[in-house]
Amino acid sequence: MAQKREPIEYADASPEVRAVYDDIMATRKIDWVNNFWKVLAHDPPTLRRIWSNIKDVMGPGALDPLVKEMIYVAVSASNGCRYCIASHGAAARHKGMTEAQYSEMLAIVGLANETNRLVTALDVAVDDRFR
Amino acid sequence: MAQKREPIEYADASPEVRAVYDDIMATRKIDWVNNFWKVLAHDPPTLRRIWSNIKDVMGPGALDPLVKEMIYVAVSASNGCRYCIASHGAAARHKGMTEAQYSEMLAIVGLANETNRLVTALDVAVDDRFR
Amino acid sequence: MAQKREPIEYADASPEVRAVYDDIMATRKIDWVNNFWKVLAHDPPTLRRIWSNIKDVMGPGALDPLVKEMIYVAVSASNGCRYCIASHGAAARHKGMTEAQYSEMLAIVGLANETNRLVTALDVAVDDRFR
Amino acid sequence: MAQKREPIEYADASPEVRAVYDDIMATRKIDWVNNFWKVLAHDPPTLRRIWSNIKDVMGPGALDPLVKEMIYVAVSASNGCRYCIASHGAAARHKGMTEAQYSEMLAIVGLANETNRLVTALDVAVDDRFR
Amino acid sequence: MAQKREPIEYADASPEVRAVYDDIMATRKIDWVNNFWKVLAHDPPTLRRIWSNIKDVMGPGALDPLVKEMIYVAVSASNGCRYCIASHGAAARHKGMTEAQYSEMLAIVGLANETNRLVTALDVAVDDRFR
Amino acid sequence: MAQKREPIEYADASPEVRAVYDDIMATRKIDWVNNFWKVLAHDPPTLRRIWSNIKDVMGPGALDPLVKEMIYVAVSASNGCRYCIASHGAAARHKGMTEAQYSEMLAIVGLANETNRLVTALDVAVDDRFR
C-alpha cells in the first residue's frame, strides 16, 4: 500500500494545479517549481491555500524581504525541518544572505533555544517594565 | 520545601553577581536588570556564562541589531516562551520595531510552523537545486 | 562501539519476546511484526509495557478505531516522527482512511500549528465562556 | 511601553474588522466572537487570512466535523497551547464530544508522544511494507 | 459549559479510584496524593494505566532513583511543563538533589537545546565511529 | 548554490580552528575530532564559544560525569536530534553506561513526554506542597 506521495510534474498536472505552478513561477520569476508544491499538488485546495498564504505573508510588507526569509529559516531550524531550512535558506541566499549572516542567525536560534528552557524551568516572572 | 528561585536584587547580590549586573547595565546603557538575570544569579557561573554568550551573539556583527532581536523573538514565539517574547519583544521595540513589523514577523512564525509540519508529514525530498 | 539496536527477528527472539510478538499478531490479525517492536525487543519489560499500553489505548473504546489512528498520525505529524507517520498512517489506511481524509487531517495539523503559535505569542486570555 | 494587545470589541472595531466578526458569527451561528479574533484584530490582514484558512480547513469536507475538532484539540494538547485546547475543546463539546471521548483522545495524545520519542531515539527503520 | 476537570478528593472518590490513591501513598510512603492523580481520576482506566507505568518505569532498576527523577525533570524542563518540573523537582529534592545539582542539570538542558538546533540546522553527518 | 557545510579537516583548518581542535582532543584525551566541531569550524567564533560552553557545563561539577551525559542524551532524545543522541550516547557508553541503563533512561524520556502532555492538556494546578 503505497503511502508516499510522489511529486507531480508540470506535464502530468491538472489545469487547476498548473495554474498554481504558473503563478509560483511568475511571482518568483523562476522557471521551475520546487518539490513542496509538487507534493502538495495531490491536494489541490491545500496547494492553492498554502500558496496564497505564502504569497500574502512573504510578499512586500513592513519587513525587508531578506529579513523575512531569515525569520522563516530561523523558525524552521528551531523546528528541525530540513527541507524548509534548505528551501528557505536557498531563497535567503538568493536575496543576498551571506555566510556570516547565516552563521549569526543560527547562533541566535541556538542561544534562544537555550535561554527559552532556562526561563521556563526557572519560571521567571515577567518584569513590570515589559508589560 | 521551597523550589521557586526568587530574583536576587542588586542590594542583596554578591560582588561576583554585582559585577555581571554592572556589565549588563553598562552594555545596555540602562539602570536596571531584568528578572531573568536576577533569577539566574542563584547560580553565578551560569549567570556569567549566559551573559557572556548573549553579549557575544547579540552584539555587533553581520546582521542589523533589530533583525537579531526579531529573530530571537521569532524563535521564542515558536517555542512558546512568554517571558522571552516579552523581554526580547521589548528590546526589539526599543530598537525601533513597529507594530506592523511585529505582526508581520508573527505571521511568518505561524506560517513556518504550518508548512514545517506539512513538509515533514509528506516527507518531501530536498530538490537537487537546493543542495 | 555499536550503538544502533538491530531488529530482533522472531526466530532469534526469547520465549518472553515471542509471547509479545504472538499477541501483537493475534490482536491485529496479521502474520508479521513491524520494526518498532523488534527494536524494543532488546528491552523486554519495555516491549511488554508499551504493547500493553497500545492495546489498552488503541483498543475498543468511546471513539471509532479509524478516528483513533488518525489522531495518532496527527500527533506524530506534528512531532515530526517519520516512522510513526508511516506505521500509523498504514494502519489508518488499512481501517479505511481515504487520501482525501488524510489530506484534510494534515491541513488541520498544519493550521493548528500555525494558530497555536499566534495564540501563544499574543498571550490570548481564555474567554470566560470557555471555562 | 505597552506590548500586550488587548481584545478589540465589536463596538470599537473598524468596518473591515467588523466584517470578519460578522462572518465568524454567521458561519458559526453564534452571537459573540472569542478573544483570539479580537486580539488578531490589531492586524486586519492576518485576521482575514487566518479566518479564511480556518473556514476552509474546518468547513465541510471528507472528515466528520467532530473528528476535525478533535484532531485540532489533539495537536494543541501536544503543543501545550492552553487557549487552543480550551477554545477547540469547547467547539468539540458543542459538536457532541463526550467526556469519555475526550479522555480517550488525550490518552492517545500522551501515548503518541511517548512512542514518538522511543522510535526517534532508537532510530527505527521504516518497514518495507509501510512504504 | 464547564471544561476544566477539578481534582477528585479521596473522600469523593470511587472505590476503584481510592485503590489507586492508596497504592500511590503506600508506594511513596506519603499520606497525600498530588493533583495530577486527582485530575486523572475522572478517567479511572487512564489513572490506573499511568500509575502502573510510573511505578514500573520509576521503580528500582539499573539507574539510581535520584538520577531517574533528574532525567524526568530535565525532559519536563525541555518541554516546558511547569507542573511536571514542580512535582518531579520536589521528588528529586526529596531524594537528595542539591541546588547545585539542580543548576547543573538545567545548564545541561539549556545547552543541549542549543546544540540540538545547531546540529539539525547544519545537518551534521553521524561520524562512523559513533555508529 | 551549495548550502551544506562540509566538515573542515585538521589539515585544512586555520590556526584559530586548530587551536580549538587541539583543546578538544587534549580535554577529551582522544586523537580525533567529531563532525559537529568540523562543521562549526566554518564559523570560528561560534566554534570557540560552543566548545567553551560545553567544556564549562560538561566538565567536573556537582553531578557525576555519566549522569551529565545521560541527561544530555535524554534531552536530545526528547528533541529528536539523531546526531546528538549518537554522539552523546557514545560518550555515555564510554563513561560506563550499560544497555540496561540506556533502556531505562529512554523509558523515562518516553513516559515524561506522555505525562507532560496529559498534565498540560488537563491544566493541572501546582499543589501547594510543591511550591
Coordinates of N, CA and C in Angstrom, one line a residue, chain B:
Chain B
M1 N 9.0 22.7 51.1 CA 10.3 22.7 50.5 C 10.2 23.7 49.4
A2 N 10.7 24.9 49.6 CA 10.6 26.0 48.6 C 11.4 25.6 47.3
Q3 N 10.8 25.7 46.2 CA 11.6 25.4 45.0 C 11.8 26.6 44.1
K4 N 10.9 27.5 44.1 CA 11.0 28.6 43.2 C 12.1 29.6 43.6
R5 N 12.9 29.9 42.7 CA 14.0 30.8 43.0 C 13.5 32.2 42.8
E6 N 13.6 33.0 43.9 CA 13.2 34.4 43.8 C 14.3 35.3 43.2
P7 N 14.0 36.4 42.5 CA 15.0 37.2 42.0 C 15.9 37.8 43.1
I8 N 17.2 37.9 42.8 CA 18.2 38.4 43.8 C 18.4 39.9 43.4
E9 N 18.0 40.8 44.2 CA 18.2 42.2 43.9 C 19.7 42.6 44.1
Y10 N 20.0 43.7 43.4 CA 21.4 44.3 43.5 C 21.9 44.4 44.9
A11 N 21.0 45.0 45.8 CA 21.5 45.2 47.1 C 21.8 43.9 47.9
D12 N 21.2 42.8 47.5 CA 21.5 41.5 48.2 C 22.5 40.7 47.4
A13 N 23.0 41.2 46.3 CA 23.9 40.3 45.5 C 25.3 40.3 46.0
S14 N 26.0 39.2 45.7 CA 27.4 39.1 46.0 C 28.2 40.0 45.0
P15 N 29.5 40.3 45.3 CA 30.3 41.1 44.4 C 30.4 40.4 43.0
E16 N 30.5 39.1 43.0 CA 30.6 38.4 41.7 C 29.3 38.6 40.9
V17 N 28.2 38.6 41.5 CA 26.9 38.8 40.8 C 26.8 40.2 40.4
R18 N 27.1 41.1 41.3 CA 27.0 42.6 41.0 C 27.9 42.9 39.8
A19 N 29.0 42.3 39.7 CA 29.9 42.6 38.5 C 29.2 42.3 37.2
V20 N 28.4 41.2 37.2 CA 27.6 40.9 36.0 C 26.5 41.9 35.8
Y21 N 25.8 42.1 36.9 CA 24.7 43.1 36.8 C 25.3 44.5 36.2
D22 N 26.4 44.9 36.8 CA 27.0 46.1 36.3 C 27.3 46.1 34.8
D23 N 27.8 45.0 34.4 CA 28.2 44.9 32.9 C 26.9 44.9 32.1
I24 N 25.9 44.2 32.5 CA 24.6 44.2 31.8 C 24.1 45.6 31.6
M25 N 24.1 46.4 32.7 CA 23.6 47.7 32.7 C 24.5 48.7 31.8
A26 N 25.8 48.5 31.9 CA 26.7 49.3 31.2 C 26.6 49.0 29.7
T27 N 26.5 47.7 29.3 CA 26.4 47.3 27.9 C 25.1 47.8 27.3
R28 N 24.1 47.7 28.1 CA 22.7 48.1 27.5 C 22.4 49.5 27.8
K29 N 23.3 50.2 28.5 CA 23.0 51.6 28.8 C 21.7 51.8 29.5
I30 N 21.4 51.0 30.5 CA 20.1 51.1 31.3 C 20.5 51.0 32.7
D31 N 19.6 51.4 33.6 CA 19.9 51.4 35.1 C 19.2 50.4 35.9
W32 N 18.7 49.3 35.2 CA 18.1 48.2 35.9 C 18.4 46.9 35.2
V33 N 18.1 45.8 35.9 CA 18.4 44.4 35.4 C 17.1 43.7 35.4
N34 N 16.8 42.9 34.3 CA 15.5 42.2 34.3 C 15.6 40.9 35.1
N35 N 14.4 40.4 35.4 CA 14.3 39.2 36.3 C 15.1 38.0 35.8
F36 N 15.2 37.8 34.5 CA 16.0 36.6 34.1 C 17.3 36.5 34.8
W37 N 18.1 37.6 34.7 CA 19.4 37.6 35.3 C 19.3 37.5 36.8
K38 N 18.3 38.1 37.4 CA 18.2 38.1 38.9 C 17.9 36.7 39.4
V39 N 17.2 35.9 38.6 CA 16.9 34.5 39.0 C 18.1 33.6 38.7
L40 N 18.8 33.8 37.5 CA 20.0 33.1 37.2 C 21.1 33.3 38.3
A41 N 21.0 34.5 39.0 CA 22.0 34.8 39.9 C 22.2 33.8 41.1
H42 N 21.2 32.9 41.3 CA 21.4 31.9 42.3 C 22.5 31.0 41.9
D43 N 22.9 31.0 40.6 CA 23.9 30.1 40.1 C 24.9 31.0 39.3
P44 N 25.9 31.7 40.0 CA 26.7 32.6 39.4 C 27.5 32.2 38.2
P45 N 28.0 30.9 38.1 CA 28.8 30.6 36.9 C 27.9 30.5 35.7
T46 N 26.6 30.1 35.9 CA 25.7 30.1 34.7 C 25.3 31.5 34.4
L47 N 25.1 32.4 35.4 CA 24.8 33.8 35.1 C 25.9 34.4 34.2
R48 N 27.1 34.2 34.6 CA 28.3 34.7 33.9 C 28.3 34.2 32.5
R49 N 28.2 32.8 32.4 CA 28.3 32.1 31.1 C 27.2 32.6 30.1
I50 N 26.0 32.6 30.6 CA 24.9 33.0 29.7 C 25.0 34.5 29.3
W51 N 25.3 35.3 30.2 CA 25.5 36.8 29.9 C 26.6 36.9 28.8
S52 N 27.7 36.2 29.0 CA 28.8 36.3 28.0 C 28.4 35.8 26.7
N53 N 27.6 34.8 26.6 CA 27.0 34.3 25.3 C 26.1 35.3 24.7
I54 N 25.2 35.8 25.5 CA 24.3 36.8 24.9 C 25.0 38.0 24.4
K55 N 26.0 38.5 25.1 CA 26.8 39.6 24.7 C 27.5 39.3 23.4
D56 N 28.1 38.2 23.3 CA 28.8 37.8 22.0 C 27.8 37.7 20.9
V57 N 26.8 36.9 21.1 CA 25.9 36.6 20.0 C 25.0 37.8 19.6
M58 N 24.6 38.5 20.6 CA 23.6 39.6 20.3 C 24.4 41.0 20.0
G59 N 25.7 41.0 20.2 CA 26.4 42.2 20.0 C 26.6 42.5 18.5
P60 N 27.4 43.5 18.2 CA 27.6 43.9 16.8 C 28.1 42.7 15.9
G61 N 27.6 42.6 14.7 CA 28.0 41.5 13.8 C 27.5 41.8 12.4
A62 N 27.2 40.7 11.7 CA 26.9 40.8 10.3 C 25.4 41.2 10.1
L63 N 24.6 41.1 11.1 CA 23.2 41.4 11.0 C 22.9 42.7 11.8
D64 N 21.8 43.4 11.3 CA 21.4 44.5 12.0 C 20.8 44.2 13.4
P65 N 21.1 45.0 14.4 CA 20.7 44.7 15.8 C 19.2 44.4 15.9
L66 N 18.4 45.2 15.2 CA 16.9 45.0 15.3 C 16.6 43.6 14.7
V67 N 17.2 43.3 13.5 CA 16.9 42.0 12.9 C 17.3 40.8 13.9
K68 N 18.4 41.0 14.6 CA 18.8 40.0 15.6 C 17.7 39.8 16.7
E69 N 17.2 40.9 17.2 CA 16.2 40.8 18.2 C 15.0 40.1 17.7
M70 N 14.6 40.5 16.4 CA 13.4 39.9 15.9 C 13.5 38.4 15.7
I71 N 14.7 37.9 15.3 CA 14.9 36.5 15.1 C 14.8 35.8 16.5
Y72 N 15.3 36.5 17.5 CA 15.2 36.0 18.9 C 13.7 35.8 19.3
V73 N 13.0 36.9 19.0 CA 11.5 36.8 19.4 C 10.8 35.8 18.6
A74 N 11.2 35.6 17.3 CA 10.5 34.7 16.4 C 10.7 33.2 17.0
V75 N 11.9 32.9 17.4 CA 12.2 31.6 17.9 C 11.4 31.4 19.2
S76 N 11.4 32.4 20.1 CA 10.8 32.3 21.4 C 9.2 32.2 21.2
A77 N 8.7 32.9 20.2 CA 7.3 32.7 19.9 C 7.0 31.3 19.4
S78 N 7.8 30.8 18.6 CA 7.7 29.4 18.1 C 7.7 28.4 19.3
N79 N 8.6 28.7 20.2 CA 8.8 27.8 21.4 C 7.8 28.0 22.5
G80 N 7.1 29.1 22.4 CA 6.1 29.4 23.4 C 6.7 29.9 24.8
C81 N 7.7 30.6 24.7 CA 8.3 31.1 26.0 C 7.8 32.6 26.2
R82 N 6.8 32.7 27.0 CA 6.2 34.0 27.2 C 7.2 35.1 27.7
Y83 N 8.0 34.7 28.7 CA 8.9 35.7 29.2 C 9.9 36.2 28.1
C84 N 10.3 35.3 27.3 CA 11.3 35.6 26.3 C 10.7 36.5 25.2
I85 N 9.4 36.2 24.9 CA 8.7 37.1 23.9 C 8.6 38.5 24.5
A86 N 8.3 38.6 25.8 CA 8.1 39.9 26.4 C 9.4 40.6 26.5
S87 N 10.5 40.0 26.9 CA 11.7 40.7 27.1 C 12.4 41.0 25.8
H88 N 12.5 40.1 24.9 CA 13.1 40.4 23.6 C 12.2 41.2 22.7
G89 N 10.9 41.1 22.9 CA 9.9 42.0 22.2 C 10.1 43.4 22.6
A90 N 10.3 43.6 23.9 CA 10.6 45.0 24.4 C 11.9 45.5 23.9
A91 N 12.9 44.7 23.8 CA 14.2 45.1 23.2 C 14.0 45.4 21.8
A92 N 13.3 44.6 21.0 CA 13.1 44.9 19.6 C 12.3 46.2 19.4
R93 N 11.3 46.5 20.3 CA 10.6 47.8 20.2 C 11.5 48.9 20.5
H94 N 12.3 48.7 21.5 CA 13.3 49.8 21.9 C 14.2 50.1 20.7
K95 N 14.5 49.1 19.9 CA 15.4 49.3 18.7 C 14.7 49.7 17.5
G96 N 13.4 49.9 17.6 CA 12.6 50.5 16.5 C 11.6 49.6 15.8
M97 N 11.4 48.4 16.3 CA 10.3 47.6 15.7 C 9.0 48.2 15.8
T98 N 8.3 48.3 14.7 CA 6.9 48.9 14.7 C 5.9 47.7 14.9
E99 N 4.7 48.1 15.2 CA 3.7 47.1 15.4 C 3.4 46.3 14.1
A100 N 3.5 47.0 13.0 CA 3.3 46.4 11.7 C 4.4 45.3 11.4
Q101 N 5.6 45.7 11.8 CA 6.7 44.7 11.7 C 6.6 43.5 12.6
Y102 N 6.1 43.8 13.8 CA 5.8 42.7 14.8 C 4.8 41.7 14.3
S103 N 3.7 42.3 13.7 CA 2.6 41.5 13.2 C 3.1 40.6 12.0
E104 N 3.9 41.3 11.2 CA 4.4 40.5 10.0 C 5.3 39.4 10.5
M105 N 6.2 39.6 11.5 CA 7.0 38.6 12.0 C 6.2 37.4 12.5
L106 N 5.2 37.8 13.3 CA 4.4 36.7 13.9 C 3.7 35.9 12.8
A107 N 3.3 36.6 11.7 CA 2.6 35.8 10.6 C 3.6 34.8 10.0
I108 N 4.8 35.2 9.9 CA 5.8 34.3 9.3 C 6.1 33.1 10.3
V109 N 6.1 33.4 11.6 CA 6.3 32.4 12.6 C 5.2 31.3 12.5
G110 N 4.0 31.9 12.4 CA 2.8 31.0 12.3 C 2.9 30.1 11.0
L111 N 3.1 30.8 9.9 CA 3.1 30.1 8.6 C 4.2 29.1 8.5
A112 N 5.4 29.4 9.1 CA 6.5 28.5 9.0 C 6.2 27.2 9.9
N113 N 5.5 27.4 11.0 CA 5.1 26.3 11.8 C 4.1 25.4 11.1
E114 N 3.2 26.0 10.3 CA 2.3 25.2 9.5 C 3.0 24.4 8.4
T115 N 3.8 25.1 7.6 CA 4.4 24.4 6.4 C 5.5 23.4 6.9
N116 N 6.2 23.7 8.0 CA 7.1 22.8 8.6 C 6.5 21.4 8.8
R117 N 5.2 21.4 9.3 CA 4.5 20.1 9.6 C 4.1 19.5 8.3
L118 N 3.6 20.2 7.3 CA 3.2 19.6 6.1 C 4.4 19.0 5.4
V119 N 5.5 19.7 5.3 CA 6.7 19.2 4.7 C 7.2 17.9 5.4
T120 N 7.2 17.9 6.7 CA 7.7 16.7 7.4 C 6.7 15.5 7.2
A121 N 5.4 15.8 7.3 CA 4.5 14.7 7.2 C 4.5 14.1 5.8
L122 N 4.7 15.0 4.8 CA 4.7 14.5 3.4 C 6.1 14.0 3.0
D123 N 7.1 14.2 3.9 CA 8.4 13.6 3.7 C 8.9 14.1 2.3
V124 N 8.9 15.4 2.1 CA 9.3 16.0 0.8 C 10.8 15.9 0.7
A125 N 11.3 15.4 -0.5 CA 12.7 15.3 -0.7 C 13.3 16.6 -1.1
V126 N 14.5 16.9 -0.6 CA 15.2 18.1 -0.9 C 15.5 18.2 -2.4
D127 N 15.1 19.2 -3.1 CA 15.4 19.4 -4.5 C 16.9 19.5 -4.8
D128 N 17.3 18.9 -5.9 CA 18.8 19.0 -6.2 C 19.3 20.4 -6.2
R129 N 18.4 21.3 -6.7 CA 18.9 22.7 -6.8 C 19.1 23.4 -5.5
F130 N 18.6 22.8 -4.4 CA 18.8 23.4 -3.1 C 20.1 22.8 -2.4
R131 N 20.6 21.8 -3.0 CA 21.8 21.2 -2.3 C 23.1 22.0 -2.4

